[in-house]
PDB file of C-alpha atoms in Angstrom:
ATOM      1  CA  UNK K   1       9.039 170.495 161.679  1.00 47.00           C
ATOM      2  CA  UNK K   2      10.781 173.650 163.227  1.00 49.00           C
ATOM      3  CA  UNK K   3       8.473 176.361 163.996  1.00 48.00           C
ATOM      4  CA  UNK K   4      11.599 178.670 162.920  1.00 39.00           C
ATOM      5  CA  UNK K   5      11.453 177.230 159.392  1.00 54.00           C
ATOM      6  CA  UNK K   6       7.671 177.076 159.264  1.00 47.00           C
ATOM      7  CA  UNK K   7       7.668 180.519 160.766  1.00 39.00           C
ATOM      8  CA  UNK K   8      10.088 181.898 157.917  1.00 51.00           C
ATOM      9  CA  UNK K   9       8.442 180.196 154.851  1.00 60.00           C
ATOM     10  CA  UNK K  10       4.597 179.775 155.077  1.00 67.00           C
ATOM     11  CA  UNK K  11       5.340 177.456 152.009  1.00 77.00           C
ATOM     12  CA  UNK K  12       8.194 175.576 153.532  1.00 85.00           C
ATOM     13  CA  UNK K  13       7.848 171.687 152.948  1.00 93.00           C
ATOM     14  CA  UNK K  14       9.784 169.390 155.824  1.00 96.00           C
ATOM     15  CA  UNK K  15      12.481 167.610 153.961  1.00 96.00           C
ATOM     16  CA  UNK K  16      12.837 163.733 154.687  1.00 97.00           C
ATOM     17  CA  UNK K  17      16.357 161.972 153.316  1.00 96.00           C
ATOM     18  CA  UNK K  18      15.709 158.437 152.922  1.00 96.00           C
ATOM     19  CA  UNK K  19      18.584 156.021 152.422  1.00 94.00           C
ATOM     20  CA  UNK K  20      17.379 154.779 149.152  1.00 94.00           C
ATOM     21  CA  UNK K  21      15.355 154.919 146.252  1.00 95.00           C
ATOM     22  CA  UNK K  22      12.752 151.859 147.383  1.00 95.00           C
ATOM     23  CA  UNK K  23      12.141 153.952 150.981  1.00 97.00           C
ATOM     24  CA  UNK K  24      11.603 157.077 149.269  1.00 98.00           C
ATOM     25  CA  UNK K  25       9.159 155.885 146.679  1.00 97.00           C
ATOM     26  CA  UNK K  26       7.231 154.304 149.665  1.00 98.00           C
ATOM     27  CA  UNK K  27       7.632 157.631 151.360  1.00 98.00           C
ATOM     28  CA  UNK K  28       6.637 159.968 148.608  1.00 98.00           C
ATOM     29  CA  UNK K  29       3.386 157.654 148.004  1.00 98.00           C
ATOM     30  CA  UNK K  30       2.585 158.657 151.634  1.00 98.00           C
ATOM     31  CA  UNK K  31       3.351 162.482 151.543  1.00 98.00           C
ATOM     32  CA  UNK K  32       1.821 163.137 148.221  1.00 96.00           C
ATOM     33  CA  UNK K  33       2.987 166.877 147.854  1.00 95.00           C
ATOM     34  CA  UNK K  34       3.316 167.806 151.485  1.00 96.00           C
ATOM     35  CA  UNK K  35       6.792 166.871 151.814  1.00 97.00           C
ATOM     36  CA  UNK K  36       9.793 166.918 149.934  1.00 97.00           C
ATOM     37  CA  UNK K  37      11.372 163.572 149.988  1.00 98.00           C
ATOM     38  CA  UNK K  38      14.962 162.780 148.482  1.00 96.00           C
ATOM     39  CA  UNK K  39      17.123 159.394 148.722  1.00 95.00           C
ATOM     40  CA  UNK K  40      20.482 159.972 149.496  1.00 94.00           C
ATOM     41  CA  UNK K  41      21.661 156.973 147.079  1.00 90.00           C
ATOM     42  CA  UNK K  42      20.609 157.064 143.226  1.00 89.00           C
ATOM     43  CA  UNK K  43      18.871 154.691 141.142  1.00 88.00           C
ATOM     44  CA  UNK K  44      20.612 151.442 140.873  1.00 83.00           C
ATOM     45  CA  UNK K  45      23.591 152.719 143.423  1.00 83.00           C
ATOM     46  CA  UNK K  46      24.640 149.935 145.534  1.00 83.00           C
ATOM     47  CA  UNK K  47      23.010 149.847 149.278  1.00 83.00           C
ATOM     48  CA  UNK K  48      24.910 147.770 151.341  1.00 82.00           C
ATOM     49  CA  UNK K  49      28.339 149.186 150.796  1.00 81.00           C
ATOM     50  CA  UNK K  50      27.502 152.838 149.888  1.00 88.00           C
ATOM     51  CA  UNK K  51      30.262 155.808 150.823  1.00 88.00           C
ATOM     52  CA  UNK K  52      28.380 158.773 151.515  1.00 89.00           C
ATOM     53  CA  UNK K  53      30.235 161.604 150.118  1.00 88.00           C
ATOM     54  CA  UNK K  54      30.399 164.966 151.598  1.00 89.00           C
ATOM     55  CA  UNK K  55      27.035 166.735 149.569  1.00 90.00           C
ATOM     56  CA  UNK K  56      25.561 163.838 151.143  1.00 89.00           C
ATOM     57  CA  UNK K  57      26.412 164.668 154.347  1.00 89.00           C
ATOM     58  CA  UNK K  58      25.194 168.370 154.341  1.00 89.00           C
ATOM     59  CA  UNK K  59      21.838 167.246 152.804  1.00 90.00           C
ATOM     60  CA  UNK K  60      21.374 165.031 155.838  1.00 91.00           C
ATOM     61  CA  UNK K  61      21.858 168.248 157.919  1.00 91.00           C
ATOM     62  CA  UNK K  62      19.552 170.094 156.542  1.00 92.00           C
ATOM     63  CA  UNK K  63      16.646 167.441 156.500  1.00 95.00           C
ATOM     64  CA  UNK K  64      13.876 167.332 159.293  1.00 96.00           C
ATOM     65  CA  UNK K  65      13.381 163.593 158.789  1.00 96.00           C
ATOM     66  CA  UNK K  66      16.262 160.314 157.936  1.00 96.00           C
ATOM     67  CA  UNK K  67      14.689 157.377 156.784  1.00 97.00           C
ATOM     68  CA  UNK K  68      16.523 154.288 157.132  1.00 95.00           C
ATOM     69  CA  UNK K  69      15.389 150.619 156.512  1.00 95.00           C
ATOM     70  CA  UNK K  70      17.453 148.534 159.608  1.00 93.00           C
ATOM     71  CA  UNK K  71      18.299 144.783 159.558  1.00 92.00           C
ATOM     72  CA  UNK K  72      22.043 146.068 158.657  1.00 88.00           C
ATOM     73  CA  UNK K  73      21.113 146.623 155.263  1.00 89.00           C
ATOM     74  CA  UNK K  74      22.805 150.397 155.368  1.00 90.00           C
ATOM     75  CA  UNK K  75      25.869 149.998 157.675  1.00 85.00           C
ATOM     76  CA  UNK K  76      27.362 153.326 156.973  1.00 87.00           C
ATOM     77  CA  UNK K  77      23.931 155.226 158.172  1.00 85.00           C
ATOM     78  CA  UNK K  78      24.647 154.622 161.429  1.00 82.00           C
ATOM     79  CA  UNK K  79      28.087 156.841 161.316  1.00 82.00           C
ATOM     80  CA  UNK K  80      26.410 158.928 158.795  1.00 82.00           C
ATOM     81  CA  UNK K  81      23.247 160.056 160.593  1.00 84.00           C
ATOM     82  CA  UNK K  82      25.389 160.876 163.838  1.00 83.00           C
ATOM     83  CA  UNK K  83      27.412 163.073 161.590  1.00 82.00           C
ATOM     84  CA  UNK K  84      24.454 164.879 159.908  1.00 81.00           C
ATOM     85  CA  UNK K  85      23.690 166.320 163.767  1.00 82.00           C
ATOM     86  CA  UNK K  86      20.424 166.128 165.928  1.00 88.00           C
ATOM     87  CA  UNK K  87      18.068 165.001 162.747  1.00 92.00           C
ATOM     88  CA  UNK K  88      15.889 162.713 164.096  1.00 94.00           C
ATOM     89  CA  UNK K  89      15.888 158.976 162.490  1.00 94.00           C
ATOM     90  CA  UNK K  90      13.199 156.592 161.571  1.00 96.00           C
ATOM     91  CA  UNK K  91      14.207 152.907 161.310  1.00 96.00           C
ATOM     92  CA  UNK K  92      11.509 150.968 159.347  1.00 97.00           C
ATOM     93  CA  UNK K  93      12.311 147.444 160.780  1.00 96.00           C
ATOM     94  CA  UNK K  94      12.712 148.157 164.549  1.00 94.00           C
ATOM     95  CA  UNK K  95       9.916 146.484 165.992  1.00 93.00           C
ATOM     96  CA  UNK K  96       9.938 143.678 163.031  1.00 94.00           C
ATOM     97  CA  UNK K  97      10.698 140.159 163.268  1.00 93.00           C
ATOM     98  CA  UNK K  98      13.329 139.560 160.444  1.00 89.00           C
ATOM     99  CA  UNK K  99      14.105 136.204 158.181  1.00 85.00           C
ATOM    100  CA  UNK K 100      17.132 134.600 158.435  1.00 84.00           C
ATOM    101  CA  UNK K 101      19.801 134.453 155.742  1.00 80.00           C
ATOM    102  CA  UNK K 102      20.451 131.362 154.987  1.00 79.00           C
ATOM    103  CA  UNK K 103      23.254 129.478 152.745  1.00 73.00           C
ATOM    104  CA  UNK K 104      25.997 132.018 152.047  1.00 73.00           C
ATOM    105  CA  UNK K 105      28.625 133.897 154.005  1.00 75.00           C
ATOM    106  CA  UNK K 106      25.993 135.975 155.814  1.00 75.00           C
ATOM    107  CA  UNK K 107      23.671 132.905 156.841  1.00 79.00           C
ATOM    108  CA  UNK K 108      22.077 133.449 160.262  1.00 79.00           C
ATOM    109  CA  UNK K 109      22.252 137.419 159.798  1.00 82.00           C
ATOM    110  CA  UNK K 110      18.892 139.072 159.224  1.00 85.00           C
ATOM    111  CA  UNK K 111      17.925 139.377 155.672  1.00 86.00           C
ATOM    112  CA  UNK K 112      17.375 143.442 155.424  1.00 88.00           C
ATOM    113  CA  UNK K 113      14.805 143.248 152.147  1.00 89.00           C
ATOM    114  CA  UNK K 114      11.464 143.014 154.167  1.00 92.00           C
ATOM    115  CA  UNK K 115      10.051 145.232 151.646  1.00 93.00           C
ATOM    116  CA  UNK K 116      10.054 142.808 149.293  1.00 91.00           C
ATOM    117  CA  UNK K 117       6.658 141.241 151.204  1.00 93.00           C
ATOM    118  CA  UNK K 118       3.829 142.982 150.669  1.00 95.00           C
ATOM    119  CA  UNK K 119       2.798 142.700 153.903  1.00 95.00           C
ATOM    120  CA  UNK K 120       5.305 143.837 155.715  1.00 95.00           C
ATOM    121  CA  UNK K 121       5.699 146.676 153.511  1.00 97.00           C
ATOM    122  CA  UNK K 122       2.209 147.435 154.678  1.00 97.00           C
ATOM    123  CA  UNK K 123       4.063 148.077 157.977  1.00 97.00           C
ATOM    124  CA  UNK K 124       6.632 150.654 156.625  1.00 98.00           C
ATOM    125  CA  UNK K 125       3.398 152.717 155.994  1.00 98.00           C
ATOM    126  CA  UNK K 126       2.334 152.704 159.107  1.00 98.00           C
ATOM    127  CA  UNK K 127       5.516 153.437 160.228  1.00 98.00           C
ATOM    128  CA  UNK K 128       6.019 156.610 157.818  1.00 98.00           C
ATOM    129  CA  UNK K 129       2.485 157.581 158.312  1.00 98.00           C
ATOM    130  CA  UNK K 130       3.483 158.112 162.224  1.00 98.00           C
ATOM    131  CA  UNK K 131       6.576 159.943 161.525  1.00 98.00           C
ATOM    132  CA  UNK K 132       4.972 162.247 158.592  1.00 98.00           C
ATOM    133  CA  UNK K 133       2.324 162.834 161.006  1.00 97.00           C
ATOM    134  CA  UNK K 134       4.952 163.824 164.014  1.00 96.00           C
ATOM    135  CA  UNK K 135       6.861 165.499 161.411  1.00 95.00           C
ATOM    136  CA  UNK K 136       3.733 168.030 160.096  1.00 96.00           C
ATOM    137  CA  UNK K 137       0.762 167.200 162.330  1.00 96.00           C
ATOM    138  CA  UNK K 138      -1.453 169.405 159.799  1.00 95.00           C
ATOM    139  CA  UNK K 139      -0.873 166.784 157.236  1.00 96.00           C
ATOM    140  CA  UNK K 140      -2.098 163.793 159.318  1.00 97.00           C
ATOM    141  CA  UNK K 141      -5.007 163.026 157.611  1.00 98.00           C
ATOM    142  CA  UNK K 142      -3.555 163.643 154.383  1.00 98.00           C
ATOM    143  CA  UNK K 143      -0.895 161.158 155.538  1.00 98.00           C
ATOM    144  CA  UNK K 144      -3.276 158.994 156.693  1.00 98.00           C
ATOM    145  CA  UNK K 145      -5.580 158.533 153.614  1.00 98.00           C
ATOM    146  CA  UNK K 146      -2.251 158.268 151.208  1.00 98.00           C
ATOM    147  CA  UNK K 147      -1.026 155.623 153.385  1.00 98.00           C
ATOM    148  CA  UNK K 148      -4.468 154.011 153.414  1.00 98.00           C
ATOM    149  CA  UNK K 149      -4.330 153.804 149.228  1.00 98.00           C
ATOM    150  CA  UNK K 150      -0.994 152.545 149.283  1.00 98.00           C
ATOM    151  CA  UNK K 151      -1.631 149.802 151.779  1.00 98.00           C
ATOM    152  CA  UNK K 152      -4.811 148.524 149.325  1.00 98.00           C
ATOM    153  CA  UNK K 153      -2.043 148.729 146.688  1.00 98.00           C
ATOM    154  CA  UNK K 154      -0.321 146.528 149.059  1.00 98.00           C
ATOM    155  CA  UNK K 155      -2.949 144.382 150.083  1.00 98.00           C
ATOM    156  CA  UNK K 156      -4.073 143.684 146.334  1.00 98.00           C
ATOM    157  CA  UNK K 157      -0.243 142.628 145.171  1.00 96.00           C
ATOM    158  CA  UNK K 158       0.003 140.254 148.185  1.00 95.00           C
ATOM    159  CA  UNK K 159      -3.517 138.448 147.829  1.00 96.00           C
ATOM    160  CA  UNK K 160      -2.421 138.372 143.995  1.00 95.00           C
ATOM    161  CA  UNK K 161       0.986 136.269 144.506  1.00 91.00           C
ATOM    162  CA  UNK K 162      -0.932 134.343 147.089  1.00 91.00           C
ATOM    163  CA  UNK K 163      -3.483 133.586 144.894  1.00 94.00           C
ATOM    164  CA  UNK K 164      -1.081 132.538 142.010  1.00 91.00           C
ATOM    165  CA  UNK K 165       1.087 130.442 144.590  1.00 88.00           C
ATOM    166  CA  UNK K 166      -1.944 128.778 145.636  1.00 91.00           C
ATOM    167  CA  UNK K 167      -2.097 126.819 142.458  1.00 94.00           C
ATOM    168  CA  UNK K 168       1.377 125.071 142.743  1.00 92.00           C
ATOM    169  CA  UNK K 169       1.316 122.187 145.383  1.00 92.00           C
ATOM    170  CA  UNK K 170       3.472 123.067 149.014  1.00 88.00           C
ATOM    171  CA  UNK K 171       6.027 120.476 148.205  1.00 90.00           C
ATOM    172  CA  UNK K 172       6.661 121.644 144.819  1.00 88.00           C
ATOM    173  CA  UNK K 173       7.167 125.245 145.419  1.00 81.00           C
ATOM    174  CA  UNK K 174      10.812 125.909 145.192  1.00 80.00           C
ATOM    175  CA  UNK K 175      12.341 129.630 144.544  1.00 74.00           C
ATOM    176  CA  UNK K 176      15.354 129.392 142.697  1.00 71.00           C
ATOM    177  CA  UNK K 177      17.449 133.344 142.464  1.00 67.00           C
ATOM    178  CA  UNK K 178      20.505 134.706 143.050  1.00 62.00           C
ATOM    179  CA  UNK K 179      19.043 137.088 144.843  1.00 65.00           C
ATOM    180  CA  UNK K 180      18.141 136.651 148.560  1.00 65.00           C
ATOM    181  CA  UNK K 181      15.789 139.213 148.725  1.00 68.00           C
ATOM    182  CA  UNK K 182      13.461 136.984 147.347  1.00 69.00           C
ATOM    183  CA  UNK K 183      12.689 135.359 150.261  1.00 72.00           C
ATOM    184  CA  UNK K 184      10.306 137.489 151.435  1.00 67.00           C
ATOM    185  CA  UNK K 185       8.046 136.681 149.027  1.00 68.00           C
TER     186      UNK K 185
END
């Protein structure tokens, strides 16, 4: 963060804006207390098509740190972070292989909810972790070891629905949602 802001506020916590309420969960996992983290969209506000409205905009200017997932899941951040000014953006997906959608309007597109696998949410910590650490280098270990907890979280969760998979036969496993974020899992 700014030298000018740590320089007026020896208590001054960087401020990181993630685009939604998963990220920022991830995020404040990570950080523990030395960060404030805030999601620009509330609980159970709709993602894809979100407006940012104006408040929204000068939070964003203010923060040291946007969050964004990728995969076109938050079209509007795009227009919205240029807005907010020089903040510099972290895009959890950007070096990550995404699934196809397949079967509706948006087949072929990449499905945005990589979260949804344990494993690759396991890579949105490391991802964080780097940016936390770049963000407040005094907090790198603390980053670091947060991170570390969360990813056994992680780790536990996926070798639990592997585990429970494991038991149904390959050619009978079938995944029936309405919900494409499911195939992740």
């Amino acid at each position: 963060f700014s030298e000018r802001k740590s320089l007026e506020n020896q208590n001054y916590k960087p401020t990181v804006l993630t685009t939604f309420t998963v990220i920022a969960d991830i995020a404040r996992n990570i950080s523990g207390d030395r960060l404030l983290v805030e999601s620009i969209t509330k609980p159970g506000m709709e993602i894809h098509g979100y407006k940012p409205t104006p408040s929204d905009l000068i939070k964003a200017s203010k923060a040291d740190l946007i969050v964004e997932n990728g995969f076109g899941l938050e079209l509007w951040a795009r227009k919205f972070t240029a807005a907010a000014g020089d903040i510099p953006v972290v895009v959890l997906t950007k070096d990550m292989k995404p699934l196809p959608i397949e079967g509706d309007v948006y087949s072929g597109k990449p499905n945005p909810h990589a979260w949804m696998s344990p494993r690759r949410a396991m890579k949105y910590v490391d991802v964080l972790i780097n940016a936390f650490a770049g963000l407040d280098p005094s907090s790198k270990e603390t980053f670091q070891r947060n991170g570390n907890v969360y990813k056994q979280e992680l780790q536990k969760l996926d070798n639990e629905l592997r585990t429970a998979l494991s038991v149904i036969p390959s050619e009978r496993r079938v995944l029936v949602t309405c919900e494409g974020a499911f195939t992740y899992l």
